[in-house]
PDB file of C-alpha atoms in Angstrom:
ATOM      1  CA  MET A   1      75.115  73.174-117.214  1.00 86.00           C
ATOM      2  CA  LEU A   2      71.871  71.727-116.008  1.00 93.00           C
ATOM      3  CA  CYS A   3      70.932  70.532-119.463  1.00 96.00           C
ATOM      4  CA  GLU A   4      74.362  68.944-120.078  1.00 95.00           C
ATOM      5  CA  ASN A   5      74.291  67.141-116.719  1.00 96.00           C
ATOM      6  CA  PHE A   6      70.760  65.891-117.349  1.00 96.00           C
ATOM      7  CA  MET A   7      71.803  64.398-120.767  1.00 97.00           C
ATOM      8  CA  LYS A   8      74.721  62.664-119.180  1.00 97.00           C
ATOM      9  CA  GLY A   9      72.319  60.504-117.198  1.00 96.00           C
ATOM     10  CA  LEU A  10      69.823  60.150-120.055  1.00 97.00           C
ATOM     11  CA  TYR A  11      71.770  59.541-123.211  1.00 96.00           C
ATOM     12  CA  ARG A  12      72.144  55.782-122.796  1.00 96.00           C
ATOM     13  CA  HIS A  13      68.355  55.365-122.619  1.00 97.00           C
ATOM     14  CA  ILE A  14      67.201  57.453-125.753  1.00 97.00           C
ATOM     15  CA  GLY A  15      67.517  57.075-129.484  1.00 94.00           C
ATOM     16  CA  PRO A  16      65.595  57.611-132.716  1.00 93.00           C
ATOM     17  CA  ASP A  17      64.228  54.051-132.460  1.00 92.00           C
ATOM     18  CA  LEU A  18      64.068  53.821-128.705  1.00 94.00           C
ATOM     19  CA  ASP A  19      62.745  56.878-126.942  1.00 96.00           C
ATOM     20  CA  VAL A  20      62.630  60.521-128.327  1.00 96.00           C
ATOM     21  CA  PRO A  21      62.192  63.324-125.793  1.00 95.00           C
ATOM     22  CA  ALA A  22      60.736  66.689-126.718  1.00 93.00           C
ATOM     23  CA  GLY A  23      60.302  69.969-124.852  1.00 89.00           C
ATOM     24  CA  ASP A  24      57.611  71.160-122.614  1.00 86.00           C
ATOM     25  CA  ILE A  25      57.142  73.913-120.017  1.00 83.00           C
ATOM     26  CA  GLY A  26      60.493  75.630-119.451  1.00 85.00           C
ATOM     27  CA  VAL A  27      62.225  73.465-122.057  1.00 91.00           C
ATOM     28  CA  GLY A  28      62.273  75.222-125.504  1.00 88.00           C
ATOM     29  CA  GLY A  29      64.663  75.285-128.385  1.00 90.00           C
ATOM     30  CA  ARG A  30      67.535  76.662-126.410  1.00 92.00           C
ATOM     31  CA  GLU A  31      67.479  73.916-123.887  1.00 95.00           C
ATOM     32  CA  ILE A  32      67.000  71.143-126.492  1.00 96.00           C
ATOM     33  CA  GLY A  33      70.045  72.579-128.298  1.00 95.00           C
ATOM     34  CA  TYR A  34      72.120  72.272-125.150  1.00 96.00           C
ATOM     35  CA  MET A  35      71.009  68.754-124.614  1.00 97.00           C
ATOM     36  CA  TYR A  36      71.581  67.748-128.220  1.00 96.00           C
ATOM     37  CA  GLY A  37      75.036  69.154-128.198  1.00 96.00           C
ATOM     38  CA  GLU A  38      75.918  67.269-125.024  1.00 96.00           C
ATOM     39  CA  TYR A  39      74.390  64.020-126.668  1.00 96.00           C
ATOM     40  CA  VAL A  40      76.611  64.458-129.708  1.00 96.00           C
ATOM     41  CA  ARG A  41      79.717  64.996-127.547  1.00 96.00           C
ATOM     42  CA  LEU A  42      78.950  61.890-125.423  1.00 96.00           C
ATOM     43  CA  ARG A  43      78.134  59.614-128.430  1.00 95.00           C
ATOM     44  CA  GLY A  44      80.882  61.063-130.616  1.00 94.00           C
ATOM     45  CA  GLN A  45      78.399  61.385-133.656  1.00 91.00           C
ATOM     46  CA  PRO A  46      75.365  63.330-134.585  1.00 90.00           C
ATOM     47  CA  ASP A  47      71.953  61.638-134.551  1.00 92.00           C
ATOM     48  CA  MET A  48      69.286  64.203-135.397  1.00 92.00           C
ATOM     49  CA  GLY A  49      66.358  61.890-134.616  1.00 94.00           C
ATOM     50  CA  VAL A  50      67.196  61.595-130.911  1.00 97.00           C
ATOM     51  CA  LEU A  51      65.329  64.820-129.878  1.00 97.00           C
ATOM     52  CA  THR A  52      62.594  66.922-131.352  1.00 97.00           C
ATOM     53  CA  GLY A  53      61.976  70.592-131.062  1.00 95.00           C
ATOM     54  CA  LYS A  54      65.532  71.213-132.401  1.00 96.00           C
ATOM     55  CA  SER A  55      66.450  74.343-134.213  1.00 94.00           C
ATOM     56  CA  THR A  56      66.067  74.277-137.945  1.00 94.00           C
ATOM     57  CA  ASP A  57      69.828  74.943-138.205  1.00 93.00           C
ATOM     58  CA  PHE A  58      70.561  71.292-137.118  1.00 92.00           C
ATOM     59  CA  GLY A  59      67.603  69.051-138.157  1.00 93.00           C
ATOM     60  CA  GLY A  60      64.516  70.731-136.545  1.00 95.00           C
ATOM     61  CA  SER A  61      61.212  71.109-138.344  1.00 96.00           C
ATOM     62  CA  LYS A  62      59.624  74.321-139.543  1.00 97.00           C
ATOM     63  CA  LEU A  63      56.677  75.308-137.344  1.00 97.00           C
ATOM     64  CA  ARG A  64      57.609  73.015-134.426  1.00 94.00           C
ATOM     65  CA  PRO A  65      57.345  75.956-131.995  1.00 93.00           C
ATOM     66  CA  GLU A  66      53.990  77.022-133.499  1.00 97.00           C
ATOM     67  CA  ALA A  67      52.530  73.528-133.771  1.00 97.00           C
ATOM     68  CA  THR A  68      50.621  73.119-130.515  1.00 97.00           C
ATOM     69  CA  GLY A  69      49.046  76.521-130.676  1.00 98.00           C
ATOM     70  CA  TYR A  70      48.218  76.356-134.388  1.00 98.00           C
ATOM     71  CA  GLY A  71      46.874  72.765-133.959  1.00 98.00           C
ATOM     72  CA  LEU A  72      44.668  73.841-131.160  1.00 98.00           C
ATOM     73  CA  VAL A  73      43.077  76.452-133.289  1.00 97.00           C
ATOM     74  CA  TYR A  74      42.788  74.162-136.266  1.00 96.00           C
ATOM     75  CA  ILE A  75      40.845  71.546-134.258  1.00 97.00           C
ATOM     76  CA  THR A  76      38.625  74.193-132.613  1.00 96.00           C
ATOM     77  CA  LEU A  77      37.973  75.563-136.108  1.00 93.00           C
ATOM     78  CA  GLU A  78      36.683  72.157-137.225  1.00 92.00           C
ATOM     79  CA  ALA A  79      34.352  72.045-134.246  1.00 92.00           C
ATOM     80  CA  LEU A  80      33.120  75.557-134.944  1.00 88.00           C
ATOM     81  CA  LYS A  81      32.432  74.771-138.489  1.00 84.00           C
ATOM     82  CA  LYS A  82      30.543  71.625-137.570  1.00 84.00           C
ATOM     83  CA  TYR A  83      28.497  73.455-134.968  1.00 79.00           C
ATOM     84  CA  ASN A  84      27.600  76.478-137.127  1.00 65.00           C
ATOM     85  CA  HIS A  85      29.067  78.887-134.589  1.00 55.00           C
ATOM     86  CA  TYR A  86      27.791  82.070-136.107  1.00 54.00           C
ATOM     87  CA  ARG A  87      24.397  81.470-134.545  1.00 60.00           C
ATOM     88  CA  TYR A  88      25.828  82.654-131.288  1.00 58.00           C
ATOM     89  CA  LEU A  89      26.734  86.036-132.575  1.00 59.00           C
ATOM     90  CA  PRO A  90      24.385  89.035-132.051  1.00 61.00           C
ATOM     91  CA  GLU A  91      22.368  89.864-135.127  1.00 63.00           C
ATOM     92  CA  GLU A  92      24.300  93.037-135.853  1.00 60.00           C
ATOM     93  CA  ARG A  93      27.578  91.082-136.029  1.00 55.00           C
ATOM     94  CA  ARG A  94      26.323  88.304-138.284  1.00 55.00           C
ATOM     95  CA  ALA A  95      26.669  90.105-141.670  1.00 53.00           C
ATOM     96  CA  GLY A  96      29.491  88.634-143.678  1.00 51.00           C
ATOM     97  CA  VAL A  97      30.576  86.192-140.931  1.00 51.00           C
ATOM     98  CA  SER A  98      31.464  82.836-142.431  1.00 54.00           C
ATOM     99  CA  GLU A  99      30.897  79.651-140.397  1.00 50.00           C
ATOM    100  CA  SER A 100      34.448  78.655-141.358  1.00 51.00           C
ATOM    101  CA  CYS A 101      36.325  81.145-139.268  1.00 66.00           C
ATOM    102  CA  PHE A 102      36.660  82.785-135.874  1.00 88.00           C
ATOM    103  CA  GLU A 103      35.524  86.193-137.137  1.00 87.00           C
ATOM    104  CA  GLY A 104      34.206  88.281-134.326  1.00 88.00           C
ATOM    105  CA  LEU A 105      34.494  85.651-131.651  1.00 93.00           C
ATOM    106  CA  ARG A 106      35.841  86.711-128.208  1.00 96.00           C
ATOM    107  CA  VAL A 107      38.619  84.318-127.254  1.00 98.00           C
ATOM    108  CA  LEU A 108      40.243  84.038-123.800  1.00 98.00           C
ATOM    109  CA  ILE A 109      43.696  82.493-123.786  1.00 98.00           C
ATOM    110  CA  SER A 110      45.700  81.686-120.672  1.00 98.00           C
ATOM    111  CA  GLY A 111      49.437  81.384-120.535  1.00 98.00           C
ATOM    112  CA  SER A 112      52.085  83.294-122.571  1.00 97.00           C
ATOM    113  CA  GLY A 113      54.455  80.639-123.760  1.00 94.00           C
ATOM    114  CA  ASN A 114      54.656  79.015-127.144  1.00 93.00           C
ATOM    115  CA  VAL A 115      51.105  77.479-127.015  1.00 96.00           C
ATOM    116  CA  ALA A 116      49.440  80.665-126.073  1.00 98.00           C
ATOM    117  CA  GLN A 117      51.434  82.876-128.318  1.00 98.00           C
ATOM    118  CA  PHE A 118      50.839  80.903-131.499  1.00 98.00           C
ATOM    119  CA  ALA A 119      47.244  80.013-130.685  1.00 98.00           C
ATOM    120  CA  ALA A 120      46.732  83.801-130.366  1.00 98.00           C
ATOM    121  CA  GLU A 121      48.559  84.510-133.605  1.00 98.00           C
ATOM    122  CA  LYS A 122      46.315  82.019-135.465  1.00 97.00           C
ATOM    123  CA  VAL A 123      43.059  83.243-133.859  1.00 97.00           C
ATOM    124  CA  MET A 124      43.923  86.836-134.922  1.00 96.00           C
ATOM    125  CA  GLU A 125      44.673  85.531-138.389  1.00 95.00           C
ATOM    126  CA  LEU A 126      41.220  84.027-138.562  1.00 93.00           C
ATOM    127  CA  GLY A 127      39.554  87.263-137.350  1.00 92.00           C
ATOM    128  CA  GLY A 128      39.023  86.398-133.622  1.00 95.00           C
ATOM    129  CA  LEU A 129      39.619  88.840-130.715  1.00 97.00           C
ATOM    130  CA  VAL A 130      42.121  87.643-128.289  1.00 98.00           C
ATOM    131  CA  CYS A 131      41.236  89.206-124.912  1.00 98.00           C
ATOM    132  CA  SER A 132      43.740  87.758-122.472  1.00 98.00           C
ATOM    133  CA  PHE A 133      47.127  86.216-121.617  1.00 98.00           C
ATOM    134  CA  SER A 134      48.610  85.200-118.335  1.00 98.00           C
ATOM    135  CA  ASP A 135      51.793  84.086-116.495  1.00 97.00           C
ATOM    136  CA  SER A 136      52.645  82.929-113.073  1.00 95.00           C
ATOM    137  CA  SER A 137      52.547  86.462-111.759  1.00 97.00           C
ATOM    138  CA  GLY A 138      49.063  87.557-113.120  1.00 98.00           C
ATOM    139  CA  ALA A 139      46.793  88.065-116.038  1.00 98.00           C
ATOM    140  CA  LEU A 140      46.816  90.759-118.816  1.00 98.00           C
ATOM    141  CA  THR A 141      43.509  91.541-120.421  1.00 98.00           C
ATOM    142  CA  SER A 142      42.107  93.672-123.243  1.00 98.00           C
ATOM    143  CA  GLN A 143      38.341  94.356-123.402  1.00 96.00           C
ATOM    144  CA  ASP A 144      38.563  95.102-127.176  1.00 96.00           C
ATOM    145  CA  GLY A 145      41.215  92.453-128.066  1.00 98.00           C
ATOM    146  CA  PHE A 146      45.010  92.707-128.370  1.00 98.00           C
ATOM    147  CA  SER A 147      46.295  94.283-131.448  1.00 98.00           C
ATOM    148  CA  ARG A 148      48.903  92.585-133.649  1.00 98.00           C
ATOM    149  CA  ASP A 149      51.491  95.090-132.463  1.00 98.00           C
ATOM    150  CA  GLN A 150      50.711  94.233-128.910  1.00 98.00           C
ATOM    151  CA  LEU A 151      51.067  90.524-129.695  1.00 98.00           C
ATOM    152  CA  GLN A 152      54.464  91.214-131.162  1.00 98.00           C
ATOM    153  CA  GLU A 153      55.400  93.116-128.131  1.00 98.00           C
ATOM    154  CA  LEU A 154      54.379  90.125-126.037  1.00 98.00           C
ATOM    155  CA  PHE A 155      56.515  87.838-128.285  1.00 97.00           C
ATOM    156  CA  ASN A 156      59.561  89.957-127.762  1.00 98.00           C
ATOM    157  CA  LEU A 157      58.845  90.348-123.958  1.00 98.00           C
ATOM    158  CA  LYS A 158      58.648  86.551-123.438  1.00 96.00           C
ATOM    159  CA  ASN A 159      61.051  85.129-126.063  1.00 93.00           C
ATOM    160  CA  VAL A 160      63.793  87.771-126.040  1.00 93.00           C
ATOM    161  CA  LYS A 161      63.644  89.718-122.772  1.00 95.00           C
ATOM    162  CA  ARG A 162      62.117  86.749-120.857  1.00 93.00           C
ATOM    163  CA  GLY A 163      60.151  89.330-118.812  1.00 97.00           C
ATOM    164  CA  ARG A 164      56.794  89.350-116.979  1.00 97.00           C
ATOM    165  CA  LEU A 165      53.376  90.461-118.393  1.00 98.00           C
ATOM    166  CA  SER A 166      53.283  93.187-115.862  1.00 97.00           C
ATOM    167  CA  GLU A 167      55.762  95.161-117.958  1.00 97.00           C
ATOM    168  CA  MET A 168      53.027  95.636-120.548  1.00 98.00           C
ATOM    169  CA  GLU A 169      50.717  97.212-118.042  1.00 95.00           C
ATOM    170  CA  GLY A 170      49.622 100.716-119.190  1.00 93.00           C
ATOM    171  CA  GLY A 171      49.563  99.789-122.883  1.00 95.00           C
ATOM    172  CA  GLU A 172      46.537 100.964-124.784  1.00 96.00           C
ATOM    173  CA  GLY A 173      43.481  99.208-123.551  1.00 96.00           C
ATOM    174  CA  LEU A 174      45.531  96.769-121.428  1.00 98.00           C
ATOM    175  CA  GLN A 175      44.746  95.907-117.792  1.00 98.00           C
ATOM    176  CA  TYR A 176      47.044  93.887-115.562  1.00 98.00           C
ATOM    177  CA  HIS A 177      45.566  91.758-112.765  1.00 98.00           C
ATOM    178  CA  SER A 178      48.335  90.892-110.259  1.00 98.00           C
ATOM    179  CA  GLY A 179      48.133  87.401-108.740  1.00 97.00           C
ATOM    180  CA  LYS A 180      45.052  86.538-110.752  1.00 97.00           C
ATOM    181  CA  SER A 181      44.252  83.806-113.273  1.00 97.00           C
ATOM    182  CA  VAL A 182      42.420  84.540-116.426  1.00 98.00           C
ATOM    183  CA  TRP A 183      39.585  82.270-115.073  1.00 98.00           C
ATOM    184  CA  ASP A 184      39.323  84.265-111.818  1.00 96.00           C
ATOM    185  CA  LEU A 185      38.156  87.412-113.545  1.00 98.00           C
ATOM    186  CA  GLY A 186      34.656  86.529-114.825  1.00 97.00           C
ATOM    187  CA  LEU A 187      35.350  87.891-118.347  1.00 98.00           C
ATOM    188  CA  ASN A 188      32.878  87.576-121.250  1.00 97.00           C
ATOM    189  CA  CYS A 189      33.888  85.317-124.046  1.00 97.00           C
ATOM    190  CA  ASP A 190      32.760  82.869-126.685  1.00 94.00           C
ATOM    191  CA  VAL A 191      35.699  80.612-126.767  1.00 97.00           C
ATOM    192  CA  ALA A 192      38.221  79.685-123.990  1.00 98.00           C
ATOM    193  CA  LEU A 193      41.667  78.185-124.786  1.00 98.00           C
ATOM    194  CA  PRO A 194      43.468  77.312-121.496  1.00 98.00           C
ATOM    195  CA  CYS A 195      47.164  77.079-122.588  1.00 98.00           C
ATOM    196  CA  ALA A 196      49.060  77.528-119.275  1.00 97.00           C
ATOM    197  CA  THR A 197      49.247  74.603-117.013  1.00 96.00           C
ATOM    198  CA  GLN A 198      47.585  71.607-115.399  1.00 96.00           C
ATOM    199  CA  ASN A 199      44.498  72.133-113.256  1.00 98.00           C
ATOM    200  CA  GLU A 200      44.269  75.885-113.936  1.00 98.00           C
ATOM    201  CA  ILE A 201      40.514  75.857-114.423  1.00 98.00           C
ATOM    202  CA  ARG A 202      38.856  74.737-111.253  1.00 98.00           C
ATOM    203  CA  LEU A 203      35.059  74.642-110.579  1.00 98.00           C
ATOM    204  CA  GLU A 204      34.934  78.269-109.492  1.00 98.00           C
ATOM    205  CA  GLY A 205      36.558  79.345-112.764  1.00 98.00           C
ATOM    206  CA  ALA A 206      34.389  77.034-114.875  1.00 98.00           C
ATOM    207  CA  ILE A 207      31.223  78.604-113.239  1.00 98.00           C
ATOM    208  CA  LYS A 208      32.531  82.095-114.152  1.00 98.00           C
ATOM    209  CA  LEU A 209      33.225  80.970-117.743  1.00 98.00           C
ATOM    210  CA  ALA A 210      29.598  79.654-118.051  1.00 97.00           C
ATOM    211  CA  GLU A 211      28.270  82.861-116.519  1.00 97.00           C
ATOM    212  CA  GLY A 212      30.362  84.963-118.908  1.00 97.00           C
ATOM    213  CA  GLY A 213      28.703  83.334-121.962  1.00 95.00           C
ATOM    214  CA  CYS A 214      31.494  80.900-122.993  1.00 96.00           C
ATOM    215  CA  TRP A 215      30.109  78.130-125.065  1.00 94.00           C
ATOM    216  CA  CYS A 216      33.328  76.427-126.424  1.00 95.00           C
ATOM    217  CA  VAL A 217      36.334  75.173-124.413  1.00 98.00           C
ATOM    218  CA  ALA A 218      39.358  73.590-126.113  1.00 98.00           C
ATOM    219  CA  GLU A 219      42.463  72.638-123.980  1.00 98.00           C
ATOM    220  CA  GLY A 220      45.816  73.722-125.219  1.00 98.00           C
ATOM    221  CA  ALA A 221      47.673  72.727-122.044  1.00 97.00           C
ATOM    222  CA  ASN A 222      48.006  69.271-120.640  1.00 96.00           C
ATOM    223  CA  MET A 223      44.856  68.622-118.482  1.00 96.00           C
ATOM    224  CA  PRO A 224      44.268  72.261-117.685  1.00 98.00           C
ATOM    225  CA  THR A 225      40.748  71.539-116.245  1.00 98.00           C
ATOM    226  CA  THR A 226      40.022  69.654-113.095  1.00 98.00           C
ATOM    227  CA  ASN A 227      37.712  66.673-113.247  1.00 98.00           C
ATOM    228  CA  GLU A 228      35.077  68.566-111.360  1.00 98.00           C
ATOM    229  CA  ALA A 229      35.317  71.502-113.680  1.00 98.00           C
ATOM    230  CA  VAL A 230      35.092  69.291-116.666  1.00 98.00           C
ATOM    231  CA  ASP A 231      31.973  67.642-115.453  1.00 98.00           C
ATOM    232  CA  PHE A 232      30.402  71.041-114.858  1.00 98.00           C
ATOM    233  CA  LEU A 233      31.530  72.468-118.263  1.00 98.00           C
ATOM    234  CA  LYS A 234      30.104  69.525-120.162  1.00 97.00           C
ATOM    235  CA  THR A 235      26.622  70.449-118.869  1.00 96.00           C
ATOM    236  CA  LYS A 236      26.999  74.080-119.677  1.00 96.00           C
ATOM    237  CA  VAL A 237      29.119  74.607-122.921  1.00 95.00           C
ATOM    238  CA  ASP A 238      28.237  73.276-126.303  1.00 92.00           C
ATOM    239  CA  ILE A 239      31.793  72.253-127.265  1.00 94.00           C
ATOM    240  CA  TYR A 240      34.414  70.845-124.997  1.00 98.00           C
ATOM    241  CA  ILE A 241      37.565  69.440-126.644  1.00 98.00           C
ATOM    242  CA  PRO A 242      39.897  67.562-124.214  1.00 98.00           C
ATOM    243  CA  ALA A 243      43.663  68.145-124.217  1.00 98.00           C
ATOM    244  CA  LYS A 244      44.410  64.628-125.525  1.00 97.00           C
ATOM    245  CA  ALA A 245      42.832  65.777-128.850  1.00 98.00           C
ATOM    246  CA  ALA A 246      43.122  69.507-128.850  1.00 98.00           C
ATOM    247  CA  ASN A 247      46.876  69.941-128.091  1.00 97.00           C
ATOM    248  CA  ALA A 248      48.094  66.945-130.061  1.00 97.00           C
ATOM    249  CA  GLY A 249      49.633  69.307-132.746  1.00 97.00           C
ATOM    250  CA  GLY A 250      52.902  69.580-130.951  1.00 95.00           C
ATOM    251  CA  VAL A 251      53.369  65.798-130.653  1.00 95.00           C
ATOM    252  CA  ALA A 252      52.232  65.336-134.223  1.00 97.00           C
ATOM    253  CA  THR A 253      54.741  67.806-135.472  1.00 97.00           C
ATOM    254  CA  SER A 254      57.409  66.053-133.528  1.00 96.00           C
ATOM    255  CA  ALA A 255      56.536  63.055-135.482  1.00 96.00           C
ATOM    256  CA  LEU A 256      56.774  65.006-138.635  1.00 97.00           C
ATOM    257  CA  GLU A 257      60.247  66.242-137.465  1.00 97.00           C
ATOM    258  CA  MET A 258      61.255  62.544-136.874  1.00 96.00           C
ATOM    259  CA  ALA A 259      59.947  61.629-140.380  1.00 96.00           C
ATOM    260  CA  GLN A 260      62.105  64.338-141.898  1.00 96.00           C
ATOM    261  CA  ASN A 261      65.142  63.287-139.936  1.00 95.00           C
ATOM    262  CA  SER A 262      64.811  59.688-141.002  1.00 94.00           C
ATOM    263  CA  ALA A 263      64.304  60.562-144.693  1.00 94.00           C
ATOM    264  CA  ARG A 264      66.938  63.374-144.677  1.00 93.00           C
ATOM    265  CA  LEU A 265      64.332  65.754-145.885  1.00 93.00           C
ATOM    266  CA  PHE A 266      63.430  69.313-144.819  1.00 95.00           C
ATOM    267  CA  TRP A 267      59.909  70.391-145.565  1.00 97.00           C
ATOM    268  CA  THR A 268      58.771  73.931-146.020  1.00 98.00           C
ATOM    269  CA  SER A 269      56.525  75.767-143.539  1.00 98.00           C
ATOM    270  CA  GLU A 270      53.659  75.464-145.968  1.00 98.00           C
ATOM    271  CA  GLU A 271      54.122  71.717-146.251  1.00 98.00           C
ATOM    272  CA  VAL A 272      54.340  71.165-142.472  1.00 98.00           C
ATOM    273  CA  ASP A 273      51.309  73.481-141.941  1.00 98.00           C
ATOM    274  CA  GLU A 274      49.236  71.544-144.429  1.00 98.00           C
ATOM    275  CA  LYS A 275      50.187  68.189-142.798  1.00 98.00           C
ATOM    276  CA  LEU A 276      49.437  69.573-139.365  1.00 98.00           C
ATOM    277  CA  ASN A 277      46.090  70.932-140.302  1.00 97.00           C
ATOM    278  CA  GLY A 278      45.104  67.581-141.923  1.00 97.00           C
ATOM    279  CA  ILE A 279      46.193  65.719-138.755  1.00 98.00           C
ATOM    280  CA  MET A 280      44.116  67.973-136.502  1.00 98.00           C
ATOM    281  CA  THR A 281      41.115  67.752-138.891  1.00 96.00           C
ATOM    282  CA  ASN A 282      41.360  63.952-138.797  1.00 98.00           C
ATOM    283  CA  ILE A 283      41.611  63.879-134.984  1.00 98.00           C
ATOM    284  CA  PHE A 284      38.433  65.955-134.734  1.00 97.00           C
ATOM    285  CA  ALA A 285      36.632  63.805-137.242  1.00 96.00           C
ATOM    286  CA  THR A 286      37.667  60.600-135.434  1.00 98.00           C
ATOM    287  CA  ALA A 287      36.651  61.799-131.952  1.00 98.00           C
ATOM    288  CA  TYR A 288      33.306  63.243-133.322  1.00 96.00           C
ATOM    289  CA  GLN A 289      32.435  60.078-135.279  1.00 97.00           C
ATOM    290  CA  THR A 290      33.336  57.816-132.410  1.00 98.00           C
ATOM    291  CA  ALA A 291      31.014  59.808-130.138  1.00 97.00           C
ATOM    292  CA  GLN A 292      28.330  59.454-132.677  1.00 95.00           C
ATOM    293  CA  ASP A 293      28.828  55.753-133.083  1.00 97.00           C
ATOM    294  CA  PHE A 294      28.344  55.237-129.364  1.00 97.00           C
ATOM    295  CA  ASP A 295      25.245  57.429-129.225  1.00 97.00           C
ATOM    296  CA  ARG A 296      27.174  60.196-127.318  1.00 96.00           C
ATOM    297  CA  PRO A 297      26.842  63.063-129.869  1.00 90.00           C
ATOM    298  CA  TRP A 298      29.221  65.971-129.183  1.00 92.00           C
ATOM    299  CA  ASP A 299      30.816  64.204-126.164  1.00 96.00           C
ATOM    300  CA  LEU A 300      34.315  64.813-127.652  1.00 97.00           C
ATOM    301  CA  GLN A 301      35.951  63.712-124.423  1.00 98.00           C
ATOM    302  CA  PHE A 302      34.269  60.324-124.650  1.00 98.00           C
ATOM    303  CA  GLY A 303      34.923  60.183-128.440  1.00 98.00           C
ATOM    304  CA  ALA A 304      38.661  60.827-127.946  1.00 98.00           C
ATOM    305  CA  ASN A 305      38.957  58.299-125.165  1.00 98.00           C
ATOM    306  CA  ALA A 306      37.063  55.572-126.961  1.00 98.00           C
ATOM    307  CA  ALA A 307      38.845  56.218-130.214  1.00 98.00           C
ATOM    308  CA  GLY A 308      42.199  55.897-128.475  1.00 96.00           C
ATOM    309  CA  PHE A 309      41.175  52.795-126.627  1.00 97.00           C
ATOM    310  CA  LEU A 310      39.844  51.127-129.879  1.00 97.00           C
ATOM    311  CA  LYS A 311      43.095  51.974-131.749  1.00 96.00           C
ATOM    312  CA  VAL A 312      45.167  50.240-129.047  1.00 96.00           C
ATOM    313  CA  TYR A 313      42.775  47.257-128.782  1.00 95.00           C
ATOM    314  CA  LYS A 314      42.686  46.673-132.595  1.00 95.00           C
ATOM    315  CA  ALA A 315      46.564  46.786-132.686  1.00 96.00           C
ATOM    316  CA  TYR A 316      46.839  44.378-129.804  1.00 95.00           C
ATOM    317  CA  LYS A 317      44.386  42.013-131.314  1.00 93.00           C
ATOM    318  CA  ALA A 318      46.038  42.126-134.807  1.00 95.00           C
ATOM    319  CA  MET A 319      49.396  41.153-133.228  1.00 95.00           C
ATOM    320  CA  GLY A 320      47.883  38.239-131.340  1.00 94.00           C
ATOM    321  CA  TYR A 321      48.094  39.537-127.790  1.00 94.00           C
ATOM    322  CA  LEU A 322      44.361  39.385-127.343  1.00 90.00           C
ATOM    323  CA  LYS A 323      42.255  36.376-128.123  1.00 80.00           C
ATOM    324  CA  PHE A 324      38.825  38.081-127.921  1.00 76.00           C
TER     325      PHE A 324
END
């Protein structure tokens, strides 16, 4: 009922060539479906391009739920490859470790929604150890890394049962921390992927990350790190990838969904995944090169900001809005 009532007030102001909403925290495929159904009822005709994040049963794109998490890992992977991450592994863990994967790296992930789930899935696929998840009630950790079976249990818990992480307490190697954030716990890690919510990493959490050996932070949530914490982390970690670059995979795949709707095409998962990987690789390359061009090497926050500004500036100038 809430979704239908919301759409009654919204439908006049959206359209495939006007404004195209998508899901976010608390708004997944189920809610998008309810809103799309009400839109069709109100307009009297289908218009698949009006919303993204739809089910593939009625115009959605393959890999849209996975896109933000997968994209986060793809851009982090590009940074790791560029930075030769294996140098940080102890000598005994270096044998056979390629600079092109997450093999052997300890990864902290916050959240347990789509972004966290699919970031974890991709990290595991690349050989990394996922050591944490969280929800609004607490954090669930594993010193030795979650198993694939435990990840599938979490998928079922969150997507089917819609339960709390505390229900997994007592699983092999799992420890639940009631009322705690992942960043409160002082856990050791190589890579941190905050995927929960805005301002979840504050200065105290950033200090604990640095003390725990973290050298790479990539933001999966929207602005999950406070300004104070960002300033601190940029002096302590080697790689910091801001949300405007790192979590762009979801929006990018919404654009791919819109393209498919406009062309009346349906791409395979492999086709969408290849395009998503290419987009994230290009985002990293652009932010990295822009930082280099302004003599700010590895300041990917500056690189992403400057690249975005320059793109808008060039477009405005080309259209005659600017005379300088």
